[in-house]
XYZ file of N, CA and C in Angstrom:
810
model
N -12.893 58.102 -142.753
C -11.906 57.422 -143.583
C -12.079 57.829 -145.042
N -11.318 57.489 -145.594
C -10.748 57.968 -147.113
C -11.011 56.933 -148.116
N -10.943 56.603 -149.440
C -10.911 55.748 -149.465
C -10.037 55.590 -151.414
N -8.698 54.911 -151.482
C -8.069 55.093 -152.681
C -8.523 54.161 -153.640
N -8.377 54.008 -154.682
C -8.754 52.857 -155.532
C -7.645 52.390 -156.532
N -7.352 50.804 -156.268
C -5.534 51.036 -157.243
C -6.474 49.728 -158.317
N -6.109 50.110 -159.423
C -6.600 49.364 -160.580
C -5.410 48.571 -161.356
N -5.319 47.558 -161.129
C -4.298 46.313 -161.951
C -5.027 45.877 -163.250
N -5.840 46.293 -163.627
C -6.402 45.900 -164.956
C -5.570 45.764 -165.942
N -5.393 44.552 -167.099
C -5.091 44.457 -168.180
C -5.428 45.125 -169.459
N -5.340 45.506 -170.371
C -5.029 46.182 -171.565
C -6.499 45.885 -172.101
N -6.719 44.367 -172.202
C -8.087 43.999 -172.500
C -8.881 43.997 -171.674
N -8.866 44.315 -170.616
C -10.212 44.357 -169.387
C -9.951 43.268 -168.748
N -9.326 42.518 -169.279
C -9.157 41.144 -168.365
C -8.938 41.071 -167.005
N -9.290 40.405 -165.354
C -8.413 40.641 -164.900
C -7.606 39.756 -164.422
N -5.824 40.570 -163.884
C -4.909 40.262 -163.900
C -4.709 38.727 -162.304
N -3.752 38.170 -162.847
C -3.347 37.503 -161.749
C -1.687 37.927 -160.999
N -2.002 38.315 -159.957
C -1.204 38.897 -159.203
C -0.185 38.116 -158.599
N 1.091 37.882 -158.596
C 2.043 37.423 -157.985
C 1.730 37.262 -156.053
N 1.334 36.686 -155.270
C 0.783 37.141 -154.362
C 2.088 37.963 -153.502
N 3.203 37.520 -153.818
C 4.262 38.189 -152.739
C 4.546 39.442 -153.125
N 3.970 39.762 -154.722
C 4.441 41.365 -155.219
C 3.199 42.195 -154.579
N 1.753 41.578 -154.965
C 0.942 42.542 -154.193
C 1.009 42.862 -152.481
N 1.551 42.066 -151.595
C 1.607 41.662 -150.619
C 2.917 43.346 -150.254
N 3.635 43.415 -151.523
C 5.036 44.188 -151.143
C 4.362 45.436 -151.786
N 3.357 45.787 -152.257
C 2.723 46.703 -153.273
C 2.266 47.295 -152.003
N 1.139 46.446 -151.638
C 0.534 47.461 -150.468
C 1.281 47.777 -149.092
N 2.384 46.928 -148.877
C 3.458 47.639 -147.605
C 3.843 48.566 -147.690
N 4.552 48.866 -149.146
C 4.973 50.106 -150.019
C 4.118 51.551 -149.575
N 2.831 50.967 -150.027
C 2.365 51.986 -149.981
C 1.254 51.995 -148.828
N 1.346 51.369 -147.624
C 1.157 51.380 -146.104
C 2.176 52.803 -145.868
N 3.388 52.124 -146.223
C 4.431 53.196 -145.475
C 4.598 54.672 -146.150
N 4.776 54.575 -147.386
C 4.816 56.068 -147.806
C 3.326 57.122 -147.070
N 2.299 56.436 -147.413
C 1.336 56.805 -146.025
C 1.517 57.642 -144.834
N 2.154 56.242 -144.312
C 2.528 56.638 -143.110
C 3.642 57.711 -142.922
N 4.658 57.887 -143.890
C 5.574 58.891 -143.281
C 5.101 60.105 -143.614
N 3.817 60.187 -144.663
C 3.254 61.680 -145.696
C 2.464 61.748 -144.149
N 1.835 61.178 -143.590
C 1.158 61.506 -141.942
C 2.009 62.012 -141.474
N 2.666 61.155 -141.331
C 4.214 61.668 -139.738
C 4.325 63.081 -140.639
N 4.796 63.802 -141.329
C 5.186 64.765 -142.015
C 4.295 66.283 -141.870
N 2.874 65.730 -142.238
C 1.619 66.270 -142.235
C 1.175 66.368 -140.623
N 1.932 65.495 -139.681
C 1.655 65.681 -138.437
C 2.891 66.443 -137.814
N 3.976 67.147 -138.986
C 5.027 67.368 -138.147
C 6.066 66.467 -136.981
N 6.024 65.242 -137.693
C 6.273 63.975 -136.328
C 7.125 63.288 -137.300
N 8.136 63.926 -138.211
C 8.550 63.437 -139.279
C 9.953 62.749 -138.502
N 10.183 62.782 -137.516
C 11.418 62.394 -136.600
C 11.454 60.763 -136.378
N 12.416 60.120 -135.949
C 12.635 58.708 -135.500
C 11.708 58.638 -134.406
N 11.415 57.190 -133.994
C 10.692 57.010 -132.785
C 9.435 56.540 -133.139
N 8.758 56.168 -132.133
C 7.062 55.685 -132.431
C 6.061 56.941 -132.550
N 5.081 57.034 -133.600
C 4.355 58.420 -132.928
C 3.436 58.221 -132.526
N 3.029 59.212 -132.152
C 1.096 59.436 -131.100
C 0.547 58.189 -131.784
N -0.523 57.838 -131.095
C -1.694 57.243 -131.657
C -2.502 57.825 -132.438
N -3.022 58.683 -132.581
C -3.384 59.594 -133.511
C -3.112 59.309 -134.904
N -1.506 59.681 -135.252
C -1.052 59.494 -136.539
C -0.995 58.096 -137.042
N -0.808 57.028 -135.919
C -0.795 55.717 -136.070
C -1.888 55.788 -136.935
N -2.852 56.204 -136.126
C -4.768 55.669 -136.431
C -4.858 56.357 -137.968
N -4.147 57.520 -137.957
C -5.017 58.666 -139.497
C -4.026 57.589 -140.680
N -2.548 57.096 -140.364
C -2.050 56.595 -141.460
C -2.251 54.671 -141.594
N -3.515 53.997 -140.924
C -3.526 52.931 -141.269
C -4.571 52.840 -142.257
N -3.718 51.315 -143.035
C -4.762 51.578 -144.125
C -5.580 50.096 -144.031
N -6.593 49.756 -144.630
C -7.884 48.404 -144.946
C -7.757 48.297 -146.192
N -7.607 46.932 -146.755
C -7.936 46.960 -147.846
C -9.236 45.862 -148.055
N -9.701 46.067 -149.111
C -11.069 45.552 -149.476
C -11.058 45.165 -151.446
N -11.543 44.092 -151.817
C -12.421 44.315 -152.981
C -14.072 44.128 -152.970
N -13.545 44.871 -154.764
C -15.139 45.039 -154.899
C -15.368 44.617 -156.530
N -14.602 44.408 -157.484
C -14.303 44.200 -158.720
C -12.873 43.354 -159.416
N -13.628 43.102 -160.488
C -12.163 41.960 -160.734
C -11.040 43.428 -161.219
N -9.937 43.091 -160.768
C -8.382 44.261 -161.272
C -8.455 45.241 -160.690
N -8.914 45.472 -159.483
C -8.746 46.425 -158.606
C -9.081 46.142 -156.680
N -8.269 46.906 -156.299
C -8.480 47.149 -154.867
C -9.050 48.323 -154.380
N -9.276 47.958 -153.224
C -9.365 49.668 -152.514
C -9.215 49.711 -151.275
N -8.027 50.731 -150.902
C -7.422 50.723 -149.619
C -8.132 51.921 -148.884
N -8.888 51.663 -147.661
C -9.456 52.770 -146.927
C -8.329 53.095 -145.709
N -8.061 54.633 -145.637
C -7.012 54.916 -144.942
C -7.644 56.104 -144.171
N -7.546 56.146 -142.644
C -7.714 56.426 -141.798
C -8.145 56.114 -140.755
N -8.407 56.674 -139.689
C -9.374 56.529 -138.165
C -10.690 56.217 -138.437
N -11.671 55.705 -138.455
C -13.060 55.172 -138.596
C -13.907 56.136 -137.413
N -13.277 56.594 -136.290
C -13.601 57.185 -135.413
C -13.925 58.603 -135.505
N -12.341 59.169 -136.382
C -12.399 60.833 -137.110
C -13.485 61.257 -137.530
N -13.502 62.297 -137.765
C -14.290 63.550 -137.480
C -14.380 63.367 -139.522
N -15.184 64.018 -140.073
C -15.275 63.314 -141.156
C -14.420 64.504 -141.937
N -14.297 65.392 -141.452
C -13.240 66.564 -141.869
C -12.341 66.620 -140.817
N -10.781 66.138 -141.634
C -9.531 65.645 -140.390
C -8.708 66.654 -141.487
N -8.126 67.729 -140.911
C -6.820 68.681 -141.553
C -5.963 67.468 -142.013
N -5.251 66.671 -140.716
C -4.505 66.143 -141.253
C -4.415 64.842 -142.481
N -5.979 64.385 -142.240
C -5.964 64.143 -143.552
C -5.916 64.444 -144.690
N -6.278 65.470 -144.574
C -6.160 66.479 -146.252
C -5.138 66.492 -146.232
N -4.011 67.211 -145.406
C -2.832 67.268 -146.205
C -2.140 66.039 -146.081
N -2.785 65.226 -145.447
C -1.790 63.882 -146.014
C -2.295 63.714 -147.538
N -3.458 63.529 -147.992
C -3.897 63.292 -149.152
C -3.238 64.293 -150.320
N -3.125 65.664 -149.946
C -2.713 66.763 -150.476
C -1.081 66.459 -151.063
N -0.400 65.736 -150.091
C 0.889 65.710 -150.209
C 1.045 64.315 -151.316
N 0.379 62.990 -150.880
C -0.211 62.144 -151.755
C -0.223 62.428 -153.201
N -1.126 63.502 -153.432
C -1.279 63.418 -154.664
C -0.059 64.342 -155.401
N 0.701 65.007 -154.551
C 2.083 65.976 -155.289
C 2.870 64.878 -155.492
N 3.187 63.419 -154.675
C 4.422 62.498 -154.677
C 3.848 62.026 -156.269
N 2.683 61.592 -156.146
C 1.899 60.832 -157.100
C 2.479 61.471 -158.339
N 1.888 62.719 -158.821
C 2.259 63.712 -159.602
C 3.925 63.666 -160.033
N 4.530 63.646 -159.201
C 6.313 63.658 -159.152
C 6.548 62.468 -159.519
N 6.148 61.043 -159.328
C 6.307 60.003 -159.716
C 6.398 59.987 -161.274
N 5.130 60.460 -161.738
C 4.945 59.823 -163.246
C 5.915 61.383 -164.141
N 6.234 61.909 -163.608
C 7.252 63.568 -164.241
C 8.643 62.989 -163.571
N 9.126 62.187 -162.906
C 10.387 61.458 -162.657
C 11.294 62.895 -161.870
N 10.261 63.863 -161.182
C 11.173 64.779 -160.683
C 10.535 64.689 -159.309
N 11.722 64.729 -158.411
C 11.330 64.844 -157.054
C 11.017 66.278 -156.414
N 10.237 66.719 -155.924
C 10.136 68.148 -155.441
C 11.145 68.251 -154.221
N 11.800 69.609 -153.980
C 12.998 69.755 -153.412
C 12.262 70.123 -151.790
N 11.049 69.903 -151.830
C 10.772 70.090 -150.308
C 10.751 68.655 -149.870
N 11.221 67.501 -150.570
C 10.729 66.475 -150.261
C 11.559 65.870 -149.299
N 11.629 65.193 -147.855
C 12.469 64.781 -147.016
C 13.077 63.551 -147.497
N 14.222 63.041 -146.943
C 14.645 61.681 -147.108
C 14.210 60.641 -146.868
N 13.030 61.037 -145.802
C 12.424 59.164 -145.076
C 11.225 59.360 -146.035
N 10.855 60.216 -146.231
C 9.828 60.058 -147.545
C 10.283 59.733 -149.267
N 11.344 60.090 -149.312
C 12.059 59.941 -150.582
C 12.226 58.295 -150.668
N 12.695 57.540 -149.711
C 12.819 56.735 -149.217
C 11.834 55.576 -149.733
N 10.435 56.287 -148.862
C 9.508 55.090 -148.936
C 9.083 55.180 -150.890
N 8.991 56.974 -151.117
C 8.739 56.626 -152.716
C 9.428 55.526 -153.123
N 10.504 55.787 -153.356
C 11.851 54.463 -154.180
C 11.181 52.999 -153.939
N 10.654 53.037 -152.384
C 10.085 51.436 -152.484
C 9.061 51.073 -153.181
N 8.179 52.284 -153.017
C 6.903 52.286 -153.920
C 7.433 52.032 -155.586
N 8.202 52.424 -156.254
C 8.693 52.271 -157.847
C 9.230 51.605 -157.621
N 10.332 50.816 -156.502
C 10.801 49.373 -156.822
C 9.464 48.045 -157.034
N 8.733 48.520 -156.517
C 7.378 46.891 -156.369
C 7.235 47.530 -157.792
N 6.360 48.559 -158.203
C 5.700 49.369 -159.604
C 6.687 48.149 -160.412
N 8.022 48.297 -160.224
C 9.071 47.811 -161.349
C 9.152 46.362 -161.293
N 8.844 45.908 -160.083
C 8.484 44.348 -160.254
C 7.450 44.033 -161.038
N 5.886 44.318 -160.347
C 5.048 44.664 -161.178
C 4.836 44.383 -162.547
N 5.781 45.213 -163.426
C 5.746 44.786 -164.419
C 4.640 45.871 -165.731
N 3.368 46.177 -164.948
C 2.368 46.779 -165.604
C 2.232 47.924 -165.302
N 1.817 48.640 -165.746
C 0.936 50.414 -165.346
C -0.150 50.120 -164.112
N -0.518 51.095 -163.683
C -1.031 50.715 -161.921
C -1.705 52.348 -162.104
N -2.851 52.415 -162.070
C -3.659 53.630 -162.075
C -3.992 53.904 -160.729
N -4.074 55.049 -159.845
C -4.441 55.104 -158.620
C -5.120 56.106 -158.493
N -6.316 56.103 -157.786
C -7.624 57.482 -157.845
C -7.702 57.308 -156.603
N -7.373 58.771 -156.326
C -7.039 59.111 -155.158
C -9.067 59.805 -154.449
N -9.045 60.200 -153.344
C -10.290 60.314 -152.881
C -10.998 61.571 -153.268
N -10.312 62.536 -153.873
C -11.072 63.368 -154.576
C -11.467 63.121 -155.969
N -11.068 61.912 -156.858
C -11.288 61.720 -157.970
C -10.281 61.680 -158.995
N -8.595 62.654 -158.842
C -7.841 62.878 -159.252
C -7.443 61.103 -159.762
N -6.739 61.287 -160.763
C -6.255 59.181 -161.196
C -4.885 59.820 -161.587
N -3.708 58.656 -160.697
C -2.234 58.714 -161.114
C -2.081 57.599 -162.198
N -1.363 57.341 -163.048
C -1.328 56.098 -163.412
C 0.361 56.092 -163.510
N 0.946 54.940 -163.091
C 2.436 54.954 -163.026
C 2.821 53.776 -164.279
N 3.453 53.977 -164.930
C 3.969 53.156 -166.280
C 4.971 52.240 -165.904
N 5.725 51.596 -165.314
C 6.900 50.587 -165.201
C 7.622 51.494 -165.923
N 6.990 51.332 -167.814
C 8.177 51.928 -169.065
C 8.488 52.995 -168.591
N 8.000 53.940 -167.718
C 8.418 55.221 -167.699
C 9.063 55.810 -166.788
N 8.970 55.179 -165.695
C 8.832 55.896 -164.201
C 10.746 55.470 -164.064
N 11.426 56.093 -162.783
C 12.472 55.743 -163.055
C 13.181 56.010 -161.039
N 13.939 55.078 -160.809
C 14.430 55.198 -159.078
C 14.997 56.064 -158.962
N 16.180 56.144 -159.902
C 17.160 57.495 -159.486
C 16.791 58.738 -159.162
N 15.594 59.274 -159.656
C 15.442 61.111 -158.945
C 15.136 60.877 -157.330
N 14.908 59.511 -156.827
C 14.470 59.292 -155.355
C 15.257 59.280 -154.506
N 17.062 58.646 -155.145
C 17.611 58.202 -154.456
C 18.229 59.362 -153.370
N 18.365 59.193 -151.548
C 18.689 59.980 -150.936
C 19.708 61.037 -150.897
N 18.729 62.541 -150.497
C 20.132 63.315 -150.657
C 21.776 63.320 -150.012
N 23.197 63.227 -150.954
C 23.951 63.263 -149.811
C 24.815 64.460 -149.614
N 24.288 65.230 -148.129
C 24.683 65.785 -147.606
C 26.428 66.214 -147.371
N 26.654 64.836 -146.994
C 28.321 64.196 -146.927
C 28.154 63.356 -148.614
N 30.277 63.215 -148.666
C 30.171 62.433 -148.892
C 30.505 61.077 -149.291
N 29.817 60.409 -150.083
C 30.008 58.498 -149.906
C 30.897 58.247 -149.681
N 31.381 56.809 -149.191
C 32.512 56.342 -148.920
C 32.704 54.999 -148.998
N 33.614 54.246 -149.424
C 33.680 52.584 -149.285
C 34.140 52.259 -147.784
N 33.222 51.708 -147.057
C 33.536 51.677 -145.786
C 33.373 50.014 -145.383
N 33.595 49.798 -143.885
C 32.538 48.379 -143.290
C 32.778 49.093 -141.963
N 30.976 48.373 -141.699
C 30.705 48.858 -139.927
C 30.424 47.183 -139.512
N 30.933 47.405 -138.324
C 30.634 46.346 -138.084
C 29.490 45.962 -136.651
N 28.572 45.120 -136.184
C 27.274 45.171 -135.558
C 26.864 44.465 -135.525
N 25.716 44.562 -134.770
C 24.344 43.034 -134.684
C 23.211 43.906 -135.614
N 22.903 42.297 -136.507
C 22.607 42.501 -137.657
C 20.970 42.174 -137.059
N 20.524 43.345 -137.157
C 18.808 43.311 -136.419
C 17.736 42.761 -137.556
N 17.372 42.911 -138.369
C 16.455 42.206 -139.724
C 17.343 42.320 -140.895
N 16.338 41.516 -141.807
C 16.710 41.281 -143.297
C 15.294 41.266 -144.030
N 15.448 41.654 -145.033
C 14.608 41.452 -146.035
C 14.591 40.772 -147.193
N 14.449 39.692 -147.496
C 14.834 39.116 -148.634
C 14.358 39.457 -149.882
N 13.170 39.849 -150.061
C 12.548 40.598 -151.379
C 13.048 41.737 -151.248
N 13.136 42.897 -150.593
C 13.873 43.905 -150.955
C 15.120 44.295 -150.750
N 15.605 42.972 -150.569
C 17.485 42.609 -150.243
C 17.606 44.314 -149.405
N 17.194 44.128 -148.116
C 17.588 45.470 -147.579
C 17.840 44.498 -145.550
N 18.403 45.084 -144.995
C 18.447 45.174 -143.536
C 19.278 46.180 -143.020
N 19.179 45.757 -141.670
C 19.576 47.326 -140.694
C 20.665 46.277 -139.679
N 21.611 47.265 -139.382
C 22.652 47.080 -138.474
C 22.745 47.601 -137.528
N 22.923 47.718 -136.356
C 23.124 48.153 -134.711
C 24.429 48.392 -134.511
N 25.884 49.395 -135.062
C 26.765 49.358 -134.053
C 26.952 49.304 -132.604
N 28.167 49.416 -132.266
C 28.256 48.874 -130.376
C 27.953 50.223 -129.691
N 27.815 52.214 -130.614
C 27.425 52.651 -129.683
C 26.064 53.075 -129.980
N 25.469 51.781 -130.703
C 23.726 52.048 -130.753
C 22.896 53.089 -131.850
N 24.008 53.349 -132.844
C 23.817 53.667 -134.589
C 23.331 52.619 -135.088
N 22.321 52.953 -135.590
C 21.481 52.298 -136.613
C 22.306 52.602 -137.834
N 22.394 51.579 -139.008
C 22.546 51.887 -140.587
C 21.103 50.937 -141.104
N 20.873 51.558 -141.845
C 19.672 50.844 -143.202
C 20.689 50.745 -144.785
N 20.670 48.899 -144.820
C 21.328 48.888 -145.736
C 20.411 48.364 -146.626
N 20.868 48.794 -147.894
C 20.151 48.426 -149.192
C 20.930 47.979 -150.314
N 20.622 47.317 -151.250
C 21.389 46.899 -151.891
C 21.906 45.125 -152.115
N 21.402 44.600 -150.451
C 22.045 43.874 -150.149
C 22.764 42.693 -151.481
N 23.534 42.503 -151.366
C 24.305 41.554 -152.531
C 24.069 39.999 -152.040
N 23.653 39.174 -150.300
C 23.853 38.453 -150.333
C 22.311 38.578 -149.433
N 21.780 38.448 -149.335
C 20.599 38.442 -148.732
C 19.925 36.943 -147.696
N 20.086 36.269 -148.873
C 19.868 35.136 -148.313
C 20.924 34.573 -147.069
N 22.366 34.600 -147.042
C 22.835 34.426 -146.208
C 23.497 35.294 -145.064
N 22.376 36.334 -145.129
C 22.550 37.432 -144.190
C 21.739 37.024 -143.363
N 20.424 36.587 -144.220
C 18.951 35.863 -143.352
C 19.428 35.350 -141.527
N 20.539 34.384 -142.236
C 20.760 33.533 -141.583
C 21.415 33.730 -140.012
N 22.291 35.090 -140.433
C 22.916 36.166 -139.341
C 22.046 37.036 -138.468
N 20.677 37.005 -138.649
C 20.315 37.835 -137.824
C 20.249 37.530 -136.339
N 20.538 38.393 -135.583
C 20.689 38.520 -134.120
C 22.181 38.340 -133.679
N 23.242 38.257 -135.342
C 24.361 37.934 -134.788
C 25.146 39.294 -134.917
N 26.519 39.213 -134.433
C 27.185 40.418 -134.990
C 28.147 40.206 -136.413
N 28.473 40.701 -136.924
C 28.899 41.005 -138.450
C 29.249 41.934 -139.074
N 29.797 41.739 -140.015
C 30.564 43.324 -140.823
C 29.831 43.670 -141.881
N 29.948 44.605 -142.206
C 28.770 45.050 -143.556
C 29.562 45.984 -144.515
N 30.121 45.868 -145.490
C 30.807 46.473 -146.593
C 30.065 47.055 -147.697
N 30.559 48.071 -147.824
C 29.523 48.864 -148.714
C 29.926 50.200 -148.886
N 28.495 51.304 -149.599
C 29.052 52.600 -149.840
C 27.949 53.168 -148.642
N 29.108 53.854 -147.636
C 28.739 54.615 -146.068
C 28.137 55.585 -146.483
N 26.916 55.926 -146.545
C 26.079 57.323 -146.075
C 25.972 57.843 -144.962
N 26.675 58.978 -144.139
C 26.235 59.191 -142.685
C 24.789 59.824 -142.847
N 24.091 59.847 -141.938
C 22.842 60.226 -141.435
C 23.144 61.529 -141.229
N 21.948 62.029 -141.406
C 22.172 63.973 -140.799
C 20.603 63.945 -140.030
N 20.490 64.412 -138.738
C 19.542 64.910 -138.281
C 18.975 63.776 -137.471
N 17.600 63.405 -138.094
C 17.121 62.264 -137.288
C 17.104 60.917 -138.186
N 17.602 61.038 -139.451
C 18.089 60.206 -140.514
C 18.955 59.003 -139.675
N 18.525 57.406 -140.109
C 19.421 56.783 -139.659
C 20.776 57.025 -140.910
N 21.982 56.238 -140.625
C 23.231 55.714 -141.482
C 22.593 55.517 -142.569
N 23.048 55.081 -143.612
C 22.765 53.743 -144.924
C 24.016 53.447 -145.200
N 23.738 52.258 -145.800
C 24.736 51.246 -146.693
C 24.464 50.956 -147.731
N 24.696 51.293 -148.979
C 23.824 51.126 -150.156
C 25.116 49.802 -150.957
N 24.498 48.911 -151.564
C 25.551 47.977 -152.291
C 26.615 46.872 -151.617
N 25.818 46.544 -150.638
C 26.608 46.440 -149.489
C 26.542 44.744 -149.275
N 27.267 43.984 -148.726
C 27.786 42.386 -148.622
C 28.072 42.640 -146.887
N 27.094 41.586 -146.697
C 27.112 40.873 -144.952
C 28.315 39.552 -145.039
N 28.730 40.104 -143.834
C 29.884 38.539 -143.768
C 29.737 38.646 -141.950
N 30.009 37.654 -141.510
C 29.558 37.244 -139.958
C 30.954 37.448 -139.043
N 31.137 37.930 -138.055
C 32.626 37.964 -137.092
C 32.409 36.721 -136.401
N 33.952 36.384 -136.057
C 34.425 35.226 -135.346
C 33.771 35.572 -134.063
N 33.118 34.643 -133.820
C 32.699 34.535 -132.564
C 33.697 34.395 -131.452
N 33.648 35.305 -130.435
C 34.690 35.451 -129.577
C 34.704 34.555 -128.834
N 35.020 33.774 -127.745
C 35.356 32.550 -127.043
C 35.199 33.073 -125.736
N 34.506 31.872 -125.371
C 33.696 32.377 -124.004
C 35.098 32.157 -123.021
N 35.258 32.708 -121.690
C 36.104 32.794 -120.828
C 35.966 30.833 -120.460
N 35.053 30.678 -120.024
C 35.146 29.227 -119.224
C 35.991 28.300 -120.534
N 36.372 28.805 -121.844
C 36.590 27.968 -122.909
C 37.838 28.119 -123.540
N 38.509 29.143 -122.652
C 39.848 29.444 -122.899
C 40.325 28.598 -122.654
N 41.595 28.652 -122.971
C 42.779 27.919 -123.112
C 43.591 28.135 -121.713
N 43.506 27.539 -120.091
C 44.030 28.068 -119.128
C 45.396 27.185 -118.758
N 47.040 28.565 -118.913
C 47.946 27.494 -119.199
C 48.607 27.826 -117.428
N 49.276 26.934 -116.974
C 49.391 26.955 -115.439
C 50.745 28.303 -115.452
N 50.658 28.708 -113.861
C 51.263 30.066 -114.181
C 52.761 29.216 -113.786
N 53.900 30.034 -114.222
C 55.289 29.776 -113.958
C 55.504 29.533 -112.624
N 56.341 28.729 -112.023
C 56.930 28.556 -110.500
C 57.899 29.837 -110.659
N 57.628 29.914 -108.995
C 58.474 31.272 -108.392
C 59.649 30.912 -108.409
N 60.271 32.018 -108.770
C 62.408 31.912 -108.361
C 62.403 31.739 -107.068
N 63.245 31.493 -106.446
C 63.937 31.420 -105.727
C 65.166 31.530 -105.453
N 65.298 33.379 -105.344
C 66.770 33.700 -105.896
C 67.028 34.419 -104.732
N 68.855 33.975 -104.089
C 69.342 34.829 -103.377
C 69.361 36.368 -104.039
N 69.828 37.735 -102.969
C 70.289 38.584 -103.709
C 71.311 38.834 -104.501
N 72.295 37.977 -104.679
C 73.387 37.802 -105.391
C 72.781 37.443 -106.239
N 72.250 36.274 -106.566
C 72.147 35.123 -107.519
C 70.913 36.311 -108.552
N 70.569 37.563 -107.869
C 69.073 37.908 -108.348
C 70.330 39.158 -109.139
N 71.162 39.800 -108.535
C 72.009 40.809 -109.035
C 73.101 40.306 -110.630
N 73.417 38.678 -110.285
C 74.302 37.952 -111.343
C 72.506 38.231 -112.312
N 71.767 37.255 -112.173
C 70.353 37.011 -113.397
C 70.296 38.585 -114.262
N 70.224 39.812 -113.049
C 69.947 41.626 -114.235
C 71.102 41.194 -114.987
N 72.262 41.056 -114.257
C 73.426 41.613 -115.204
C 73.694 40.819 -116.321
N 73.058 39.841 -116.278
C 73.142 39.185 -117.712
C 72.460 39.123 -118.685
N 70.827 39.558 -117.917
C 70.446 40.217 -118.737
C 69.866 41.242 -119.166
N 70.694 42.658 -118.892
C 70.465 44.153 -118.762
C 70.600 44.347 -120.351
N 71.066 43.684 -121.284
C 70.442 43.994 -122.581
C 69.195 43.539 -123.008
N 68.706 42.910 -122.362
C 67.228 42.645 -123.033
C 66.034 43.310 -122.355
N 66.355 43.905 -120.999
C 66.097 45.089 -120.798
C 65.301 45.904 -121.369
């Protein structure tokens, strides 16, 4: 295992008191960018669950040991104490790191990784403070709030945008990062962000609903997105036993005359 060191220290040495739900979203942040610089570094950069393997090399422990700092140990405990793929997960680590505080994204960089960066500088921007991170060779990032900035992260589009609504069963929500995901009926995922109403999207999950917003299609193994986007809930359709059942018409009883006079009178409506 590896082991990073993220320093929240104050200006005066003091240390800081942490919002517990921002640190809580600090280290998910950066659980996942982790994890997809593995998947990547393992070539497993695709949708789906991966090996156990990559599971094991991209989980992380955290621990203290001092007031204004953590330290997250990331890897297999089991590994071999020289793991390739750890290096270049670490390797790749420290280029995002690097790109972070220079506000330029490198053009080899994928979308589900671009992705998790943006989440990583959205917490940074909650945050509030500078956040130094020394990585396991010794190298130290330090990210500024004042400086750092979302837009070079935001996903490439291939296509493009559109003011759309899909409509689906609304599978999670996130309320701190006003984000959830939608299920159309032929089993498209969208990841929406942005969300405008969050809280009463909460409330929709497992239901179906419309989602309005600006449409990103997916390319490759990329889900959809919805960026800016407002949940509103569909009328629930009405169960059959709850219909409205009205009795069917009585049969004519018409000679053939009487059935030949009924067309001809009314062969214009016909």
């Amino acid at each position: 295992m590896r082991s990073y060191a993220v320093c929240f220290g104050m200006p005066d040495g003091a240390a800081p008191e942490l919002p517990a739900g921002v640190l809580a979203d600090f280290l998910t942040a950066l659980q996942t960018l982790l994890y997809r610089l593995t998947r990547e570094a393992a070539d497993q950069a695709g949708l789906g669950r991966a090996v156990r393997p990559v599971e094991l090399s991209s989980g992380a422990h955290v621990s203290w040991s001092e007031e204004g700092s953590v330290f997250v140990k990331v890897g297999d405990p089991d590994a071999l104490e020289i793991d390739p793929l750890a290096d270049a997960t670490d390797a790749a680590f420290a280029i995002v790191l690097d790109a972070i505080t220079l506000n330029t994204r490198p053009p080899h960089l994928t979308n589900p990784v671009a992705d998790a960066v943006d989440g990583l500088i959205r917490v940074l921007l909650d945050l509030g403070r500078p956040v130094a991170i020394v990585l396991p060779d010794g190298q130290v990032a330090t990210c500024d709030p004042a400086e750092i900035r979302r837009d070079p992260w935001q996903q490439t589009r291939l296509e493009p945008a559109r003011i759309g609504t899909v409509t689906g069963r609304l599978e999670m929500v996130d309320l701190r990062s006003r984000r959830c995901r939608i299920r159309d009926p032929l089993g498209q995922a969208y990841d929406v962000s942005d969300l405008g109403n969050p809280s009463e999207a909460a409330r929709l999950v497992g239901e179906q609903v419309a989602v309005s917003g600006v449409v990103q299609e997916g390319t490759g193994t990329q889900h959809h997105r919805i960026e800016e986007a407002h949940v509103i809930p569909l009328p629930a359709r009405q169960p059959a036993a709850q219909q409205i059942l009205r009795p069917a018409a009585d049969q004519l009883d018409l000679t053939d005359d009487e059935w030949r006079t009924f067309l001809a009178a009314h062969r214009d409506d016909l």
